[in-house]
XYZ file of C-alpha atoms in Angstrom:
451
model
C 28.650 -20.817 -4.122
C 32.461 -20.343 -5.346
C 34.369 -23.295 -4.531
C 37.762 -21.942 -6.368
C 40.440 -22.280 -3.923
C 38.032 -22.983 -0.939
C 39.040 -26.036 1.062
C 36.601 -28.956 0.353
C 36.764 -32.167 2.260
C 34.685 -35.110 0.348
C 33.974 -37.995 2.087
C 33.765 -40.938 0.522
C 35.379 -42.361 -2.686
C 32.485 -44.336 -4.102
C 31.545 -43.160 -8.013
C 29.639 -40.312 -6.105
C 32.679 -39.112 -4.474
C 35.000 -39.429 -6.814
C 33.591 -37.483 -9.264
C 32.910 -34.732 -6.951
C 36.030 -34.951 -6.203
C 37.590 -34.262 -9.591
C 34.555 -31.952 -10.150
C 35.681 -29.532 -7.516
C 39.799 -30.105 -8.759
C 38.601 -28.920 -11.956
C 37.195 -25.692 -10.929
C 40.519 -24.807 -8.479
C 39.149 -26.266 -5.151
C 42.095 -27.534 -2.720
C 40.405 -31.098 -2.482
C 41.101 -33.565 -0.090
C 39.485 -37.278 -0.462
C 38.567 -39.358 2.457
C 37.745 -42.874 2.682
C 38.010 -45.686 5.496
C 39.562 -47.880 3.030
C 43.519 -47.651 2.947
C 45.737 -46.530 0.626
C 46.520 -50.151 -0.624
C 42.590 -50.652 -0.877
C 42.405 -47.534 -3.892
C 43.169 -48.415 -7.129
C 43.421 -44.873 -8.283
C 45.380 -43.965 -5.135
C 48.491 -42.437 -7.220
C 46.319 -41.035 -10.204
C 44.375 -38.646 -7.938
C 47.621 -37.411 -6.010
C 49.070 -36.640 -9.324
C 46.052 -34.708 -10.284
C 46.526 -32.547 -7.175
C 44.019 -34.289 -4.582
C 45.245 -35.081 -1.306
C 44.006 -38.172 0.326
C 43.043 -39.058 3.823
C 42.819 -42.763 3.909
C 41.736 -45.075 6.629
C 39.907 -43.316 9.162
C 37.262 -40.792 9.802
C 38.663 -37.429 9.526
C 37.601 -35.550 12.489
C 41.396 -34.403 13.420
C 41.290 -32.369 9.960
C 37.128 -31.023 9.279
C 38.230 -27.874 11.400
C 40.851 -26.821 8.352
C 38.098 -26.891 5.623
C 35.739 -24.812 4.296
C 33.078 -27.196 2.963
C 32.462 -30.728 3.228
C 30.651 -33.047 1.012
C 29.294 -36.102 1.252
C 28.649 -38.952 -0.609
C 24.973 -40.525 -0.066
C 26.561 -44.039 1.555
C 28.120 -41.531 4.158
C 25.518 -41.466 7.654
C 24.812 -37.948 8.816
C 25.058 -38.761 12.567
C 28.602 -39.613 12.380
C 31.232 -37.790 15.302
C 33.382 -35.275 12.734
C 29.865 -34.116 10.676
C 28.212 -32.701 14.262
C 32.228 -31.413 14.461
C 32.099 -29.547 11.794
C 28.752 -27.782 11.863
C 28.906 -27.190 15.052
C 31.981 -25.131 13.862
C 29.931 -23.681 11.226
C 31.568 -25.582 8.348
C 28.695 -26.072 5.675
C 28.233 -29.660 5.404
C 26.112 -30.593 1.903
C 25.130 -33.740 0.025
C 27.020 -34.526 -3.274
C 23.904 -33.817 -5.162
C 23.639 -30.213 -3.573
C 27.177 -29.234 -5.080
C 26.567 -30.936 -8.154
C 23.149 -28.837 -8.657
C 24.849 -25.488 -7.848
C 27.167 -25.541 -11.072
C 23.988 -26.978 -12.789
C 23.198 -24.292 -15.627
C 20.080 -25.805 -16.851
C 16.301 -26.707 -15.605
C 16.302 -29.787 -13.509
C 13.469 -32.398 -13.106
C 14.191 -34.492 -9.809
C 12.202 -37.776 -9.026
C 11.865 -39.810 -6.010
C 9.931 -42.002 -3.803
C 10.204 -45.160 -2.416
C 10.000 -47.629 -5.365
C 9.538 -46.776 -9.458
C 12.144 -44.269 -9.548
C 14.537 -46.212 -11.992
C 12.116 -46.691 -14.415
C 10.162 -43.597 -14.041
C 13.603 -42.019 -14.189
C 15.037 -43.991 -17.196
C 11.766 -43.365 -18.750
C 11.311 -39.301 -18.327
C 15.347 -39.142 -19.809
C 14.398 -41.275 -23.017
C 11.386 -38.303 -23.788
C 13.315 -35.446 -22.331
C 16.374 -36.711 -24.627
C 14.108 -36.915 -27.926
C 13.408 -33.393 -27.654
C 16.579 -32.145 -26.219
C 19.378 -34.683 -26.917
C 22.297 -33.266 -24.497
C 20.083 -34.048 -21.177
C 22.045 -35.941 -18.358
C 20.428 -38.588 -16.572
C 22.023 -38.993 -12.867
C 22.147 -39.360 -9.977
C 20.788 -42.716 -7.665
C 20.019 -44.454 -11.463
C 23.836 -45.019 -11.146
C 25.058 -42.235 -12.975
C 26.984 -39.620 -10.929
C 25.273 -36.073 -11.315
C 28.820 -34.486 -10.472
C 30.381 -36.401 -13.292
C 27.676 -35.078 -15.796
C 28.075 -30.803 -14.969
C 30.699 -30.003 -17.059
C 29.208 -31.315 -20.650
C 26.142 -28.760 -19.656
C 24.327 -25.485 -20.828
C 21.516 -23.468 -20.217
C 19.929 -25.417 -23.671
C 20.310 -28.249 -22.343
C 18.376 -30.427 -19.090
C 19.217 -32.665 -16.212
C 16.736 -35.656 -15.197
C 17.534 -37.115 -12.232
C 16.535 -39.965 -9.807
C 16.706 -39.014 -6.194
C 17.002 -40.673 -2.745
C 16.396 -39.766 0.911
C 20.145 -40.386 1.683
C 21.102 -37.786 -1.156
C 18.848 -35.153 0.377
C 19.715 -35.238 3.976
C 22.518 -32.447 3.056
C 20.367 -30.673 0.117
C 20.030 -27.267 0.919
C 19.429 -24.975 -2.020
C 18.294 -28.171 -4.251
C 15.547 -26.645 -6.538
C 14.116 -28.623 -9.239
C 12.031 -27.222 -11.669
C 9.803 -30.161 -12.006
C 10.027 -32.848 -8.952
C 8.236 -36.297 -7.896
C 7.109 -38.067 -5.623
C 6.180 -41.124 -6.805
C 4.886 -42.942 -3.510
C 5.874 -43.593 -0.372
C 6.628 -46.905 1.806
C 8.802 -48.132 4.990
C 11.807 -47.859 3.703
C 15.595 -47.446 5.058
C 14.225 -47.437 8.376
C 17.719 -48.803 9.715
C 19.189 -45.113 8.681
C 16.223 -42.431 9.205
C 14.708 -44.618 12.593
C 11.216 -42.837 11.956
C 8.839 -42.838 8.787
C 8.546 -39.453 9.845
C 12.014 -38.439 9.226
C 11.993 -40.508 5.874
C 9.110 -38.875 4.780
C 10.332 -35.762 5.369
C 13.959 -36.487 3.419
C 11.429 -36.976 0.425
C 9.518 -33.752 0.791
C 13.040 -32.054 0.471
C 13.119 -32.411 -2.907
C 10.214 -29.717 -3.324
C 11.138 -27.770 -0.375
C 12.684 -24.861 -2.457
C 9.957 -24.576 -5.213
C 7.803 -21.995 -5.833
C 4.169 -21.387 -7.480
C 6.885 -21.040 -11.652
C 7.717 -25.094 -11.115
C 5.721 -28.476 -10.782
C 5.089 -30.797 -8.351
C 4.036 -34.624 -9.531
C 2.462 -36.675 -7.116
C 0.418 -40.065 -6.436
C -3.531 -38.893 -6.247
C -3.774 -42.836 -4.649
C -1.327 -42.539 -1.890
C -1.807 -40.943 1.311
C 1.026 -39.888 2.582
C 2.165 -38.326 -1.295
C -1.553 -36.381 -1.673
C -1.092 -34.740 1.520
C 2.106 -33.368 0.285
C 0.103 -31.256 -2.297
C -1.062 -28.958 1.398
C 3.050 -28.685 1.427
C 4.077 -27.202 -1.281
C 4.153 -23.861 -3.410
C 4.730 -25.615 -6.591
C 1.694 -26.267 -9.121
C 0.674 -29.697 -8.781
C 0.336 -32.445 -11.092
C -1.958 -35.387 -9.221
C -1.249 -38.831 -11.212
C -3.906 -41.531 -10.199
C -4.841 -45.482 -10.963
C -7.752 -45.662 -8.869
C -10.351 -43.046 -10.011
C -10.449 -40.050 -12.436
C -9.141 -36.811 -12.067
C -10.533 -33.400 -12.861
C -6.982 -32.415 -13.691
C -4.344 -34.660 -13.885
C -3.538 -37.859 -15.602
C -5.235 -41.414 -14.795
C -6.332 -44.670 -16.061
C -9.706 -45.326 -17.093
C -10.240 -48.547 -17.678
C -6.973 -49.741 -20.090
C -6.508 -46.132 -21.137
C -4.599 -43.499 -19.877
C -6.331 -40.210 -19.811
C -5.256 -36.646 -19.567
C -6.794 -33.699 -18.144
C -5.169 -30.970 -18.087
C -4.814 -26.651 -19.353
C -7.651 -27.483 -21.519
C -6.347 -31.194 -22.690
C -9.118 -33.758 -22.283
C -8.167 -37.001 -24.127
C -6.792 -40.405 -24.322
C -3.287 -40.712 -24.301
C -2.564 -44.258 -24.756
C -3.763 -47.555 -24.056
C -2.028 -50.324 -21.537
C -2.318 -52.456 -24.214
C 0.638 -49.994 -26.239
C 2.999 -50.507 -23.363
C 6.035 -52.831 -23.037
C 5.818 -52.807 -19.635
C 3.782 -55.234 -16.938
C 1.866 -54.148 -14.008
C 0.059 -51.627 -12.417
C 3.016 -49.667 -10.511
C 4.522 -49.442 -14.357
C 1.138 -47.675 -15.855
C 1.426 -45.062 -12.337
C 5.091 -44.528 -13.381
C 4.450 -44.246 -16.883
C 1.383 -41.296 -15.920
C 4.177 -39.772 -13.402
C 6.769 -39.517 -16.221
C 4.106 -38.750 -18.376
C 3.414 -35.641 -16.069
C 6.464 -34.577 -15.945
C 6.945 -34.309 -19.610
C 3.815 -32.141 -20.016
C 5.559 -29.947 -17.453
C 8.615 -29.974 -19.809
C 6.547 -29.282 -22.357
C 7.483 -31.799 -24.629
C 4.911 -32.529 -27.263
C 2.152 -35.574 -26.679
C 2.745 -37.104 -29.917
C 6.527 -37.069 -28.843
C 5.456 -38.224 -25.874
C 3.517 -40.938 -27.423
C 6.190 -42.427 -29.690
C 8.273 -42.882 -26.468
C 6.728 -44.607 -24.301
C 5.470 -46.878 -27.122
C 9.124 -47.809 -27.573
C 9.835 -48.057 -23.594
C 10.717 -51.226 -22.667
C 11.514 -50.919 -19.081
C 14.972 -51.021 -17.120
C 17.304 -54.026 -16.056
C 16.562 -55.589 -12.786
C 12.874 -54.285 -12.482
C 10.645 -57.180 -13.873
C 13.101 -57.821 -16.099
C 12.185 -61.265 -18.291
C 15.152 -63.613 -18.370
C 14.306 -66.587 -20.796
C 11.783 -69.119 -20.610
C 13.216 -72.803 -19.264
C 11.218 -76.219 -19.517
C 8.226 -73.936 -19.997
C 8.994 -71.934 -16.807
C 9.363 -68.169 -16.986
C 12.167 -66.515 -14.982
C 12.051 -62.759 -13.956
C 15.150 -60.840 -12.008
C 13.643 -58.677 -10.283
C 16.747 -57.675 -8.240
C 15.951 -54.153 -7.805
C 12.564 -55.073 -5.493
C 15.004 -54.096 -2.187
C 12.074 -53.701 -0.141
C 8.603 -55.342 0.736
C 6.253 -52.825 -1.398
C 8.671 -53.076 -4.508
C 8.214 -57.273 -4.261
C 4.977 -56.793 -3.693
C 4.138 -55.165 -6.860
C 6.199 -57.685 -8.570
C 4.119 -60.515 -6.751
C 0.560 -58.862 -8.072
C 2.485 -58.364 -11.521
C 2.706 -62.608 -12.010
C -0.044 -64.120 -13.962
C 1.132 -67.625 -13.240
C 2.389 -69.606 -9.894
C 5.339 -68.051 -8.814
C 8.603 -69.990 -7.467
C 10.026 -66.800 -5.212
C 13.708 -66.265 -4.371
C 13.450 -63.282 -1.048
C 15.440 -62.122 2.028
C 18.721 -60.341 2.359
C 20.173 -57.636 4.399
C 18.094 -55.940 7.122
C 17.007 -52.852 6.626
C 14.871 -53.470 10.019
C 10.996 -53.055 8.586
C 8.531 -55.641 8.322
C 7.896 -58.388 5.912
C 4.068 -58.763 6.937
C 2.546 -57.027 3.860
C 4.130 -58.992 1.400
C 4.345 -62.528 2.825
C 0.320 -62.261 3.527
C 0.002 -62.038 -0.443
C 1.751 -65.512 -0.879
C -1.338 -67.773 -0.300
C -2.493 -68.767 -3.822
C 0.383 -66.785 -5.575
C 3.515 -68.724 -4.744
C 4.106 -72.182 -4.915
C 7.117 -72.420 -3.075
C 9.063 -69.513 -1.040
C 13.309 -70.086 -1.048
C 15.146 -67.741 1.539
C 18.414 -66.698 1.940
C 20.481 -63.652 3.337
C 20.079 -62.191 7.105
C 16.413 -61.569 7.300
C 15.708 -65.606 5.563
C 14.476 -66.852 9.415
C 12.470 -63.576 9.837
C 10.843 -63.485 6.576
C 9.806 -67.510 7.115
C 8.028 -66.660 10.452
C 6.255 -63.707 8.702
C 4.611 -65.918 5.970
C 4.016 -69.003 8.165
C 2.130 -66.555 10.614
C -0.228 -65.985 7.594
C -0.482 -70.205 7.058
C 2.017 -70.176 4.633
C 4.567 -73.250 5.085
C 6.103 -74.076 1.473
C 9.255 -72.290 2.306
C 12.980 -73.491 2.075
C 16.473 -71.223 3.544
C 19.490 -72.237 1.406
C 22.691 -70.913 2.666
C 24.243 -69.811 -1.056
C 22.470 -67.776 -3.967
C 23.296 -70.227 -6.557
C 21.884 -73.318 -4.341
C 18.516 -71.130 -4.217
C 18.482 -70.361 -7.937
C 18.626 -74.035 -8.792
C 16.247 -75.351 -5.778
C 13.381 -73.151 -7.824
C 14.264 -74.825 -10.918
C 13.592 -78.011 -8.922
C 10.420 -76.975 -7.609
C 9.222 -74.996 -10.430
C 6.936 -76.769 -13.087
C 5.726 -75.980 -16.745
C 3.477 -73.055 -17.049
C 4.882 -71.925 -13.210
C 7.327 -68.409 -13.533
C 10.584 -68.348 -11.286
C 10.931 -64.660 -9.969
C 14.105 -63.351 -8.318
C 12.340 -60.299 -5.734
C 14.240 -60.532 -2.517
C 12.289 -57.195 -0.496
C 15.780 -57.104 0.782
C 19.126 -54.894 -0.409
C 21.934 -56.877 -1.536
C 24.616 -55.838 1.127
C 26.196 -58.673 2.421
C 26.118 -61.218 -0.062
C 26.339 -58.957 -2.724
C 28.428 -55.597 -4.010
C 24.808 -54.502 -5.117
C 21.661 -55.528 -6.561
C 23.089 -55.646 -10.073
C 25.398 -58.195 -9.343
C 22.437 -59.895 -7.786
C 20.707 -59.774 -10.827
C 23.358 -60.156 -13.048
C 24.128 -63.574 -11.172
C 20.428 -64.560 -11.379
C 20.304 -63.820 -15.057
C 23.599 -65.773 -15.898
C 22.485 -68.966 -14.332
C 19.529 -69.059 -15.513
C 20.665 -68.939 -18.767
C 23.138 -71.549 -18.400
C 20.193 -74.046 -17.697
C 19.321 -73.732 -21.595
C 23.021 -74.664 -22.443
């Protein structure tokens, strides 16, 4: 697409939309920048006016969509809203800020989502991808902004990025040449309404391939293996539960490949940095995907033996009064916390609840007899999640009404050889900017108990 003195609307000015923003003003779009915050809200206000970029502050802009060419959103924008069915409807193109972003993309892409693991299957596919080629970018939902990365790229040179359902609702050309699914749970349910349509935001991200790319997916979950009957790429099955005759598995602690004529152990568990079962499936996916890549195994190997995982995903704090405390802020929804749960190998103290994202708590709070000693609630969902887990007998459960009461109610309750673990099952809006200042607050209290 040529975007050079086309009118482009972007809608929102989080990092997403910003740098599209000043993407699209670098390669002689007329931008305008929309936001429902006013003028006095924008920091930058003045610096993007002086760059060229009008701004439409303070309201939705449906009285201007009909003088643009393009639109493009930012993922936190909601596709249902009034001036979006405007400007389709007028046959205005309407596309995600990821879609633009991949257009001026001169390189191969590898694109990776699912419902939980993407950070550190993401964070873990740029650390090989960047040992063999050192200019990749890795963007996109990890927190880094893929429009903010295009520029700096070449055909040499690769783009790993982490993927969610919001920033494929507007994909349309999107074409990885290696994509994941990693697996697939309720999730977001307050924006998509249906599994079905959530489901089907994920299988965008393979939508365009064809039989030259690769398709990674979960052997062990249902709704991801029946996405193999979907798809013209070649897949790549990745499984925990049983061996493969092609793919990549675990077989008892070791992690075995089969695959073009490769039949061998890759690594043991017992080489890893990282805890848990859902880390040795994202370690195979990323694993997978760096085969496709064609990155070397003993490469490959040398990584991962260095991986340590990401912030905010199991993430050990310190060790207080011989309790362990893990943040694991980024567990936003029940089968993320679960994991985390099954993860523990000592009584857990459990800090959950948060904003509604209107699914149900069920599956995790049924895991808590025998695992946690004592539940502490707070957010929103706090009332909900404490009839969930007493439905399944489980009563040891406080609601505190501030983060920092909660954090120091499980150092109460908390005794040596127990392990205090921050995994809400709940996003952060509403009592936080995000789920790194969540953890961040977690971490920095904790540590002030060793002061």
């Amino acid at each position: 697409m040529e975007y050079k003195d086309k009118r482009v609307l972007v809608c929102g000015m989080a990092k997403s939309g910003v740098s599209a923003a000043k993407l699209l003003n670098t390669i002689g779009a007329k931008v305008t920048l929309q936001d429902m915050k006013k003028r006095e809200e924008i920091k930058e206000a003045q610096f993007f006016e002086n760059e060229g970029i009008s701004l439409f502050l303070g309201a939705n802009p449906d009285e201007i969509v009909l003088a643009q060419d393009l639109i493009v959103l930012s993922p936190g924008i909601p596709c249902d809203l009034s001036f979006i069915l405007k400007a389709e409807t007028a046959g205005i193109p309407v596309i995600s800020e990821v879609e633009l972003a991949y257009t001026l993309t001169p390189c191969p892409v590898t694109a990776i989502t699912g419902t939980n693991g993407k950070t550190t299957t993401t964070t873990l596919v740029g650390q090989i991808m960047q040992a063999v080629k050192p200019n990749t970018a890795v963007v996109g939902n990890i927190g880094v902004s893929y429009s903010g990365q295009v520029t700096r790229l070449t055909k040499d040179d690769w783009v790993v990025a982490e993927i969610s359902s919001f920033q494929m609702e507007k994909a349309k050309s999107f074409c990885p040449h290696i994509s994941a699914v990693l697996n697939i749970s309720p999730d977001h349910l307050n924006r998509h309404k249906t599994m079905g349509n959530y489901i089907a935001m994920k299988e965008r991200v393979f939508k365009n391939q064809d039989e030259k790319d690769f398709c990674i997916l979960n052997y062990s979950d249902e709704v991801c293996h029946k996405m193999a009957d979907k798809t013209k790429a070649r897949v790549f099955f990745f499984c925990s539960k049983e061996a493969l005759s092609q793919g990549i598995y675990l077989d008892g602690d070791m992690i075995h490949l089969r695959w073009d004529g490769i039949d061998e152990d890759l690594i043991s568990v017992h080489e890893l940095q990282v805890l848990g079962m859902h880390n040795y499936e994202n370690v195979m996916a990323a694993v997978a995907m760096a085969i496709a890549a064609e990155v070397p195994l003993d490469t490959i190997r040398e990584v991962l033996r260095k991986f340590s995982g990401v912030e905010h995903r199991i993430e050990y704090v310190a060790t207080v009064d011989g309790v362990d405390y893990y943040n694991d802020s980024k567990g936003t929804n029940t089968d993320a916390s679960i994991r985390a749960v099954l993860a523990m190998k000592k009584p857990i103290v459990l800090i959950g609840g948060g904003y509604d994202k209107g699914v149900s708590f069920d599956d995790w709070t049924k895991l808590f007899q025998g695992r946690v000693k004592h539940l502490v609630l707070i957010g929103v969902t706090a009332q909900q999640i404490r009839e969930s887990a007493e439905k399944f007998g489980f009563t040891n459960i406080s609601i505190c009404h501030t983060f920092v009461e909660a954090v120091n109610l499980c150092k109460e309750k908390a005794a040596e050889g127990d392990c205090v673990l921050l995994s809400p099952a709940c996003a952060s809006w509403g009592m936080f900017d995000n789920y790194e200042q969540r953890g961040d607050m977690f971490k920095e209290q904790v540590r002030g108990f060793k002061r």
